[in-house]
mmCIF file of C-alpha atoms in Angstrom:
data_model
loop_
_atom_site.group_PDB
_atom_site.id
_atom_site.type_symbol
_atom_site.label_atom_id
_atom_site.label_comp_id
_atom_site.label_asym_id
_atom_site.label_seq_id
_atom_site.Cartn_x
_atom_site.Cartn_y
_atom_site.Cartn_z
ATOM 1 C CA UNK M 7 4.902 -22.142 -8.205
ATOM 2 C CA UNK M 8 8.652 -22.689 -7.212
ATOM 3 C CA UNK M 9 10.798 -25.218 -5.991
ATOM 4 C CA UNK M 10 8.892 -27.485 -3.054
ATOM 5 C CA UNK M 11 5.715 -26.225 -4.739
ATOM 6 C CA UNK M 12 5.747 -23.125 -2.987
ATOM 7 C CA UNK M 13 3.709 -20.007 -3.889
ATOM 8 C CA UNK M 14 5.174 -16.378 -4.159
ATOM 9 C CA UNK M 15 2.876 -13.598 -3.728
ATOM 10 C CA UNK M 16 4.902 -10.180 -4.247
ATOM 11 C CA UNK M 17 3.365 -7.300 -1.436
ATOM 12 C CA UNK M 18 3.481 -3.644 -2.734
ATOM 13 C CA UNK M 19 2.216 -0.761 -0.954
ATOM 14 C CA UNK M 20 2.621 3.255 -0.667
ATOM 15 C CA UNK M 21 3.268 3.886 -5.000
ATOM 16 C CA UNK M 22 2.100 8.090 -3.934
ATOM 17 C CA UNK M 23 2.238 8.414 -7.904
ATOM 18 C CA UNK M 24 5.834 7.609 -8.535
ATOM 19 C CA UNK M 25 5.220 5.780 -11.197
ATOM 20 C CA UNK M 26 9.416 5.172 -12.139
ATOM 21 C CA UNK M 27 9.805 3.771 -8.897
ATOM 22 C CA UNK M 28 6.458 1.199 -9.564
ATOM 23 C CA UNK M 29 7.838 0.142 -12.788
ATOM 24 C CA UNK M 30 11.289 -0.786 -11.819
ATOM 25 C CA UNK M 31 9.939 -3.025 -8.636
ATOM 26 C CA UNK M 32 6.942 -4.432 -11.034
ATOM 27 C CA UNK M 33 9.738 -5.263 -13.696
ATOM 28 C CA UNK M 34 12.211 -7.005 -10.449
ATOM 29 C CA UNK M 35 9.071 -9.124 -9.740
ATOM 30 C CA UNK M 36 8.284 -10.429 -13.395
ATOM 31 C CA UNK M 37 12.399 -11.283 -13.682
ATOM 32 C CA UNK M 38 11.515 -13.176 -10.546
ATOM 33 C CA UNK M 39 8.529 -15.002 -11.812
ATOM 34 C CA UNK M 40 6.093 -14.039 -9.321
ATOM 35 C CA UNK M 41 2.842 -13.455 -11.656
ATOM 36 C CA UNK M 42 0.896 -12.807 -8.242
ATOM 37 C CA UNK M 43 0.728 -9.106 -6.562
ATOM 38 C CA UNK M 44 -1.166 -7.755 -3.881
ATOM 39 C CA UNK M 45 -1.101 -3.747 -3.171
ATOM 40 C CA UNK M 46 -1.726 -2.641 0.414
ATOM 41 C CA UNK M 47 -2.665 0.626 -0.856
ATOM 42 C CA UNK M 48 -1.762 4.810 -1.142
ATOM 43 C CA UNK M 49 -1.600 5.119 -4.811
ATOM 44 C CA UNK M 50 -2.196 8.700 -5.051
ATOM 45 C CA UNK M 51 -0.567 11.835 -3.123
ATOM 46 C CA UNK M 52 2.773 12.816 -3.171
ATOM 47 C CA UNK M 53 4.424 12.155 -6.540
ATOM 48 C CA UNK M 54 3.234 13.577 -9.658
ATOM 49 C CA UNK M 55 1.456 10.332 -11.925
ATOM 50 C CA UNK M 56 -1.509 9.337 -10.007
ATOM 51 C CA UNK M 57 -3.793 8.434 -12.672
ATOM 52 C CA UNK M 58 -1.029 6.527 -14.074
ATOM 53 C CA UNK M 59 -0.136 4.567 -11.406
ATOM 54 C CA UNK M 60 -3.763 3.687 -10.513
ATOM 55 C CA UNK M 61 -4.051 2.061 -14.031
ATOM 56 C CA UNK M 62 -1.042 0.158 -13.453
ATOM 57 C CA UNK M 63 -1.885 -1.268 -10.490
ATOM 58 C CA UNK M 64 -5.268 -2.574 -11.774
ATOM 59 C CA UNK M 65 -3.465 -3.800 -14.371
ATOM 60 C CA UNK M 66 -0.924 -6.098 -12.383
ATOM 61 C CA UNK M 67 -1.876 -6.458 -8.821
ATOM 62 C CA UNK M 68 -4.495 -9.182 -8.425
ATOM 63 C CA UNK M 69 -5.849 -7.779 -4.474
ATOM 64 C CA UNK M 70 -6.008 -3.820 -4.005
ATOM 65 C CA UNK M 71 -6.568 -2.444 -0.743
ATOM 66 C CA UNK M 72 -7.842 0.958 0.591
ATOM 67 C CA UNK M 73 -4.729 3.496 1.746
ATOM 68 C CA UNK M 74 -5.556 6.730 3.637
ATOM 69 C CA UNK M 75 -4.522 8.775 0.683
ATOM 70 C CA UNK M 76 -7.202 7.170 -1.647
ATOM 71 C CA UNK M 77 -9.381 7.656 0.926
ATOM 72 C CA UNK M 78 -9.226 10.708 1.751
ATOM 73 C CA UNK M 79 -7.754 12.928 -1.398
ATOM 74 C CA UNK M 80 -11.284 12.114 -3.352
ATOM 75 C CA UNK M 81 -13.662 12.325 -0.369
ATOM 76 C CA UNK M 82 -16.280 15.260 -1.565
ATOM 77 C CA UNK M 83 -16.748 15.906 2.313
ATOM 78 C CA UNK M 84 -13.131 16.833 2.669
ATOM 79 C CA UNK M 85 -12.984 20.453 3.989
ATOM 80 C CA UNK M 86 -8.844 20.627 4.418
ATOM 81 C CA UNK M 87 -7.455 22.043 1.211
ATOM 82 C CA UNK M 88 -3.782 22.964 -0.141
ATOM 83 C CA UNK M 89 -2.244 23.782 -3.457
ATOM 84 C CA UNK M 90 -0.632 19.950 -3.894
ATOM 85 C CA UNK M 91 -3.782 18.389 -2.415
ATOM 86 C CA UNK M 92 -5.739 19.760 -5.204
ATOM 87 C CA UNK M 93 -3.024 18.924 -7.606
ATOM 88 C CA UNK M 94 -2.759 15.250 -6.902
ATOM 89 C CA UNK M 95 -6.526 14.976 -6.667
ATOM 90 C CA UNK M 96 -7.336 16.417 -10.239
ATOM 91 C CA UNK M 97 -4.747 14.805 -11.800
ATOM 92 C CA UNK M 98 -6.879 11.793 -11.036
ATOM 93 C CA UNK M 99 -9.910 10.811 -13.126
ATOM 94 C CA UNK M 100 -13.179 11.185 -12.010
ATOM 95 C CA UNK M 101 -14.181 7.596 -12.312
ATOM 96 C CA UNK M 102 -10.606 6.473 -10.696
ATOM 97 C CA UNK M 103 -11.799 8.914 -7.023
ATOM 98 C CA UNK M 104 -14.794 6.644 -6.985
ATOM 99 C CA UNK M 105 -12.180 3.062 -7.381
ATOM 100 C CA UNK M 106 -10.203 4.296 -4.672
ATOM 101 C CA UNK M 107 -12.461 4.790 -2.436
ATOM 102 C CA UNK M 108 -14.411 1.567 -3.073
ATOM 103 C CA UNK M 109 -10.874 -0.326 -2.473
ATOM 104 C CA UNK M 110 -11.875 -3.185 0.264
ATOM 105 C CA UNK M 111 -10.188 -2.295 3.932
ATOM 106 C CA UNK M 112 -8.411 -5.635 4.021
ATOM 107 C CA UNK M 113 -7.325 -9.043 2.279
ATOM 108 C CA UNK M 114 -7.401 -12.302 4.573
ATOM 109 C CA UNK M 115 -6.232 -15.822 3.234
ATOM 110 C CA UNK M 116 -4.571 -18.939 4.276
ATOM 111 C CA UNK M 117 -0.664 -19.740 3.767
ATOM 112 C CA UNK M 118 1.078 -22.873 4.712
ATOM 113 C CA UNK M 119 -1.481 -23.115 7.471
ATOM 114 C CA UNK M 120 -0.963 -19.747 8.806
ATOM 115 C CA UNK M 121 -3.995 -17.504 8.833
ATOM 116 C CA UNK M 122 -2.715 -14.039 6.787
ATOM 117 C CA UNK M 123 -4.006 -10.544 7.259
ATOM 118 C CA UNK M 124 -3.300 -7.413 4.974
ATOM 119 C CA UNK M 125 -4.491 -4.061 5.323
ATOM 120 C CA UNK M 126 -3.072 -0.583 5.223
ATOM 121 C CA UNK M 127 -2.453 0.881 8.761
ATOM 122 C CA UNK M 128 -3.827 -0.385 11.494
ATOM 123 C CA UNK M 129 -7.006 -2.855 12.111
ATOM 124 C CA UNK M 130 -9.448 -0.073 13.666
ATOM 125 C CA UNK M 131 -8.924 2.474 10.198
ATOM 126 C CA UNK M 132 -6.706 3.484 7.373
ATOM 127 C CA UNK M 133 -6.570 6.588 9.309
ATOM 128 C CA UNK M 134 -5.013 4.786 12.877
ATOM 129 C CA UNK M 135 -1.066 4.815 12.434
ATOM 130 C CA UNK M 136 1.125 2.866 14.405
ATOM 131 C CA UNK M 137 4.342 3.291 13.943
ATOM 132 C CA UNK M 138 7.222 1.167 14.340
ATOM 133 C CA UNK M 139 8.128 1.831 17.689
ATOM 134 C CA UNK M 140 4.684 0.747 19.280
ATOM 135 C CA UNK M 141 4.449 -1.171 22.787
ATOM 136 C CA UNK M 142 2.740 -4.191 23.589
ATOM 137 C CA UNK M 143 -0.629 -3.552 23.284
ATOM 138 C CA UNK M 144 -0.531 -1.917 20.113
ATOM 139 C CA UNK M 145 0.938 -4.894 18.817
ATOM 140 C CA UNK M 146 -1.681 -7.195 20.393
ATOM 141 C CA UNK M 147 -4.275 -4.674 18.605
ATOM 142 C CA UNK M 148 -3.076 -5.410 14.629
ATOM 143 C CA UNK M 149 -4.353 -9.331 15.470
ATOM 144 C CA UNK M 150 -7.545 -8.405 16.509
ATOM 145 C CA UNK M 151 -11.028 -8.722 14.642
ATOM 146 C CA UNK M 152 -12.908 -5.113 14.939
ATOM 147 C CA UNK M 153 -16.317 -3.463 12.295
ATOM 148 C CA UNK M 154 -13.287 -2.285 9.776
ATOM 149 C CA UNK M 155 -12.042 -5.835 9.319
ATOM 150 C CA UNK M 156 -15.100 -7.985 10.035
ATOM 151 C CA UNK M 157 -14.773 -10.986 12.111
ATOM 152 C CA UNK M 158 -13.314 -13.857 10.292
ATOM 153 C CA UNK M 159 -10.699 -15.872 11.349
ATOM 154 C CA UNK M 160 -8.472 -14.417 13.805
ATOM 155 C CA UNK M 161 -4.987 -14.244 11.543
ATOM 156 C CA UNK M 162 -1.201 -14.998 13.129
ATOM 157 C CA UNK M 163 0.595 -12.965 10.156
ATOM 158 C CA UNK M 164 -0.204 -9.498 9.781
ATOM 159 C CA UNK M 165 1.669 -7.136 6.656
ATOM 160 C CA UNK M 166 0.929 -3.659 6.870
ATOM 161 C CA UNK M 167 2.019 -0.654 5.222
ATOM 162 C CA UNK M 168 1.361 3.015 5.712
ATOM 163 C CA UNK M 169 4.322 4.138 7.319
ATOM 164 C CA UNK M 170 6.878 3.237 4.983
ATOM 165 C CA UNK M 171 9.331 1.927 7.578
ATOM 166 C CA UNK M 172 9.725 -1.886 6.596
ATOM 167 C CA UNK M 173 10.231 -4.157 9.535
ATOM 168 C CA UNK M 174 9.836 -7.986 10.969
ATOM 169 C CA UNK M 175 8.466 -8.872 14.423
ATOM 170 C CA UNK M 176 7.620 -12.223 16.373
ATOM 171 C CA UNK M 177 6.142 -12.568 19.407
ATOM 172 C CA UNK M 178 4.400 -15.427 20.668
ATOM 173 C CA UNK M 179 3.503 -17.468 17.958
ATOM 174 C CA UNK M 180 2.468 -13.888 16.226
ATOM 175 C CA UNK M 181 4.212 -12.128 13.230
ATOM 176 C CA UNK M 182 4.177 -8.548 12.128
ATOM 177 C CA UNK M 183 5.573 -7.114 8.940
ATOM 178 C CA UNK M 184 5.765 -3.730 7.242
ATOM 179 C CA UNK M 185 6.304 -3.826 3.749
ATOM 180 C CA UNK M 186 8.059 -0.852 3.333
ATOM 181 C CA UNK M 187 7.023 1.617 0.220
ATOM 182 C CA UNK M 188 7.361 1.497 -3.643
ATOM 183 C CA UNK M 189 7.684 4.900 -4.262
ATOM 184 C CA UNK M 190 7.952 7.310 -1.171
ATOM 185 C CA UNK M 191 10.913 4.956 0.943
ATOM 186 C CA UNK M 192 11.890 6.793 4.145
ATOM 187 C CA UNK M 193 15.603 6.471 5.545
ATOM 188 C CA UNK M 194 16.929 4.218 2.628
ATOM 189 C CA UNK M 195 14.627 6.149 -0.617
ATOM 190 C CA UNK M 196 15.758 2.835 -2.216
ATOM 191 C CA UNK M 197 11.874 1.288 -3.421
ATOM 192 C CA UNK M 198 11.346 -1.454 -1.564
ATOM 193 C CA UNK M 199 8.263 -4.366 -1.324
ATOM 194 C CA UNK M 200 8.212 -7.923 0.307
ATOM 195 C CA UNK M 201 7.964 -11.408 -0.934
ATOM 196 C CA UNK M 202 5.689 -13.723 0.621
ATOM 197 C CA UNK M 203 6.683 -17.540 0.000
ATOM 198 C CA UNK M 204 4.297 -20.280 1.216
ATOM 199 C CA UNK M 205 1.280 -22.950 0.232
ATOM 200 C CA UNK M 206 -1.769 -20.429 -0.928
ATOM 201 C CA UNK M 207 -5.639 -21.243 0.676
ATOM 202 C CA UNK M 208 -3.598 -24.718 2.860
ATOM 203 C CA UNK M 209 -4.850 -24.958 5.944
ATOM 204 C CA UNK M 210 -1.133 -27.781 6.630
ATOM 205 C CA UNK M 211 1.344 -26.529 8.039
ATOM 206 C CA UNK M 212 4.460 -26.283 5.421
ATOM 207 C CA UNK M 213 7.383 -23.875 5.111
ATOM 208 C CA UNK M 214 6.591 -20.079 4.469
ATOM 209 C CA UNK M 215 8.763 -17.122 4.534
ATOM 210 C CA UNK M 216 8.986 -13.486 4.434
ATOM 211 C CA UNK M 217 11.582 -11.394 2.493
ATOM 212 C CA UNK M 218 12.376 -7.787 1.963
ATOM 213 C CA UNK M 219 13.956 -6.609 -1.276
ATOM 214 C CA UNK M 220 15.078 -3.255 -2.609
ATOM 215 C CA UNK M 221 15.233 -1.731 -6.123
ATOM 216 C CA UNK M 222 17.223 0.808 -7.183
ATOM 217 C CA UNK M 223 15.840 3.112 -9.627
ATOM 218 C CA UNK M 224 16.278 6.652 -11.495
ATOM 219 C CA UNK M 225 15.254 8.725 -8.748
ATOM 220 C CA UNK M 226 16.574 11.995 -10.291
ATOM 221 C CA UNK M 227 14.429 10.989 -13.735
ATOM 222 C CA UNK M 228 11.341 10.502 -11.481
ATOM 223 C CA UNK M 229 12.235 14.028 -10.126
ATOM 224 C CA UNK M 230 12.325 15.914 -13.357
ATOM 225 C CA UNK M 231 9.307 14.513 -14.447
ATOM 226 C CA UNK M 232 7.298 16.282 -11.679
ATOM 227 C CA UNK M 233 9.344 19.248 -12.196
ATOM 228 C CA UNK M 234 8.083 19.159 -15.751
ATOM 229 C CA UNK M 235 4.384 18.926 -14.956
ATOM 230 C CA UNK M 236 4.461 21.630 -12.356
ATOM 231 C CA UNK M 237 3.394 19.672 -9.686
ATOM 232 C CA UNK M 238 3.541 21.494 -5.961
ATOM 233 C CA UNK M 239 6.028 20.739 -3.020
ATOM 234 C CA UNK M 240 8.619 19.960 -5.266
ATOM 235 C CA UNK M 241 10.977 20.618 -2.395
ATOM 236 C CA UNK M 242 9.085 18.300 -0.479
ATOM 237 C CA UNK M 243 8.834 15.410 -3.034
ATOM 238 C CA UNK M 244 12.888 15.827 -3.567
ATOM 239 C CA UNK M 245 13.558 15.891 0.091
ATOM 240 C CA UNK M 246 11.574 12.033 0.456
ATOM 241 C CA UNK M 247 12.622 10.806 -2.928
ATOM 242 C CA UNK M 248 16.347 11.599 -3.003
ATOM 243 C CA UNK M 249 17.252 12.138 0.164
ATOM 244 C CA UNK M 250 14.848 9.804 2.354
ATOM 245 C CA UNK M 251 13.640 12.642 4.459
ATOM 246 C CA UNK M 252 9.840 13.013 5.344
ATOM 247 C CA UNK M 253 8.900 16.198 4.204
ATOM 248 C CA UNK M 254 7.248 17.580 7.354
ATOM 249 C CA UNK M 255 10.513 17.390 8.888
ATOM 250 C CA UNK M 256 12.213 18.665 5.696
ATOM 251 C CA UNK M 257 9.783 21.855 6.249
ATOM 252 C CA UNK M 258 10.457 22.042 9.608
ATOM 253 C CA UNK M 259 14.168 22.183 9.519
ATOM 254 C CA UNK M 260 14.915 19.021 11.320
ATOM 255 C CA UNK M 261 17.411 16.817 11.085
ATOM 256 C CA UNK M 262 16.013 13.078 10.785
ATOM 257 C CA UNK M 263 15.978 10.786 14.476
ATOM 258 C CA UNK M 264 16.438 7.580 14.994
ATOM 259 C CA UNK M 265 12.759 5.996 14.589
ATOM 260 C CA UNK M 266 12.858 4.263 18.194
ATOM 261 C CA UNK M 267 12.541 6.519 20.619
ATOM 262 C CA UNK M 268 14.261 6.438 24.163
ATOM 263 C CA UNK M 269 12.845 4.719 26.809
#
C-alpha cells in the first residue's frame, strides 16, 4: 500500500528471453516497493535465456498470462520451422512448453471501481494483433466479451501488450493501454513496463492511475551473452535490442516509419 492507501500493481509483458533487461526492471520495481506483478506474457523467442526467464517470472509475478510466443514455439502441431525457432524452443525445458501453454488467456479484476482487463493482444486470440494505429472499431473490439475471454463483467480499462509500442488512449468513458516490452522495446530499446495505482477488488470509485516507466540497462552485456551461447539471428536480436529496429525490417533493408500511418 502507499500513500491514500493506494495499491501498485507493476505490468510486465514481452521478456523474449532477455533476461538482463527483466532483472534491471524487476530490481526498479522492488526499489519502488511494489511487491505485486502481473506479466501479460511472451517469455520465450527472441533473446537467448528462455528457460531462465520463465523461472523468474514464476518466481516474482503473482498473474501470468498466455503470449503468442509461448503459445506457439512449444505447440507439437507446429509445422513452420527455422534455425532460431528451434533454438529458442529447446533451450526451454520440457515441463516449462507444457506451463506456457497452460498460461490463462486473460486476468480481470476490480480497481478503484473500474472494471480491469489484461491479456496479451487482442480479445478474440493471442494470435489477433492490433496495432497502435487501429480505427474505431478495433478499439470498440478490445472491450468486448468473446469464447477467448469468457463473459464476465464487461471491463472499462484494458492493458495489452504484444506489440511492444506503449501507448494511452481514452475515449468515452473507455481506456486503452499498451505496456510496452521488458526486453524486446521497439523505437526507444530502453525496457519499459507500467505502473498501475488504484484500490485492488473496490467496486468505489477512488483515484487510480496509469504510468509508464523506462529502465536503462546493459544492452551490449545482454548482447554478448547470446553471442556466447550461439544463439541464431544474432543480427536480428542486435538490430531490436540496440538499435530499436524490428528485425523483419532490419532483414528487409528498411529504414523504420513513423508507426501512424497517413490518412
Amino acid at each position: 500500500m502507499t500513500r491514500m492507501g493506494l495499491d501498485r500493481i507493476a505490468l510486465i509483458s514481452d521478456v523474449h528471453g532477455n533476461l538482463t533487461a527483466l532483472e534491471a526492471v524487476v530490481a526498479d520495481i522492488a526499489g519502488r516497493g511494489i511487491e505485486r506483478v502481473f506479466n501479460l506474457g511472451d517469455y520465450v523467442g527472441k533473446g537467448p535465456r528462455g528457460q531462465a526467464v520463465v523461472d523468474r517470472c514464476r518466481e516474482v509475478c503473482e498473474v501470468n498470462i498466455l503470449g503468442n510466443w509461448d503459445d506457439f514455439l512449444p505447440d507439437p502441431e507446429r509445422s513452420e520451422d527455422s534455425e532460431g525457432l528451434r533454438w529458442w524452443k529447446n533451450e526451454l525445458r520440457e515441463d516449462q512448453w507444457a506451463w506456457l501453454r497452460g498460461l490463462p488467456f486473460c486476468h480481470d479484476f476490480l480497481l478503484s471501481g473500474r472494471q480491469v482487463r489484461l491479456f496479451h493482444a487482442s480479445s478474440t486470440s493471442v494470435h489477433h494483433r492490433i496495432v497502435f494505429d487501429h480505427d474505431e472499431s478495433q478499439y470498440g473490439s478490445f472491450f468486448e466479451n468473446t469464447p477467448a475471454t469468457g463473459d464476465g463483467p464487461v471491463p472499462t480499462i484494458v492493458g495489452h501488450a504484444d506489440i511492444h509500442d506503449p501507448f494511452y488512449e481514452e475515449d468515452r468513458g473507455r481506456t486503452l493501454f499498451n505496456t510496452g516490452s521488458v526486453g524486446n522495446s521497439l523505437g526507444d530499446p530502453t525496457p519499459g513496463y507500467v505502473i498501475l495505482e488504484g484500490v485492488m477488488d473496490s467496486p468505489d470509485p477512488a483515484p487510480h492511475s496509469i504510468q509508464f516507466v523506462h529502465v536503462p540497462y546493459d544492452a551490449h552485456a545482454e548482447l554478448a551473452i547470446a553471442r556466447d551461447l550461439g544463439m541464431p539471428e544474432l543480427d536480428g536480436y542486435e538490430a531490436e535490442i540496440i538499435r530499436g529496429v524490428y528485425r523483419t525490417t532490419f532483414y528487409a533493408g528498411r529504414d523504420p516509419r513513423y508507426h501512424r500511418r497517413t490518412a
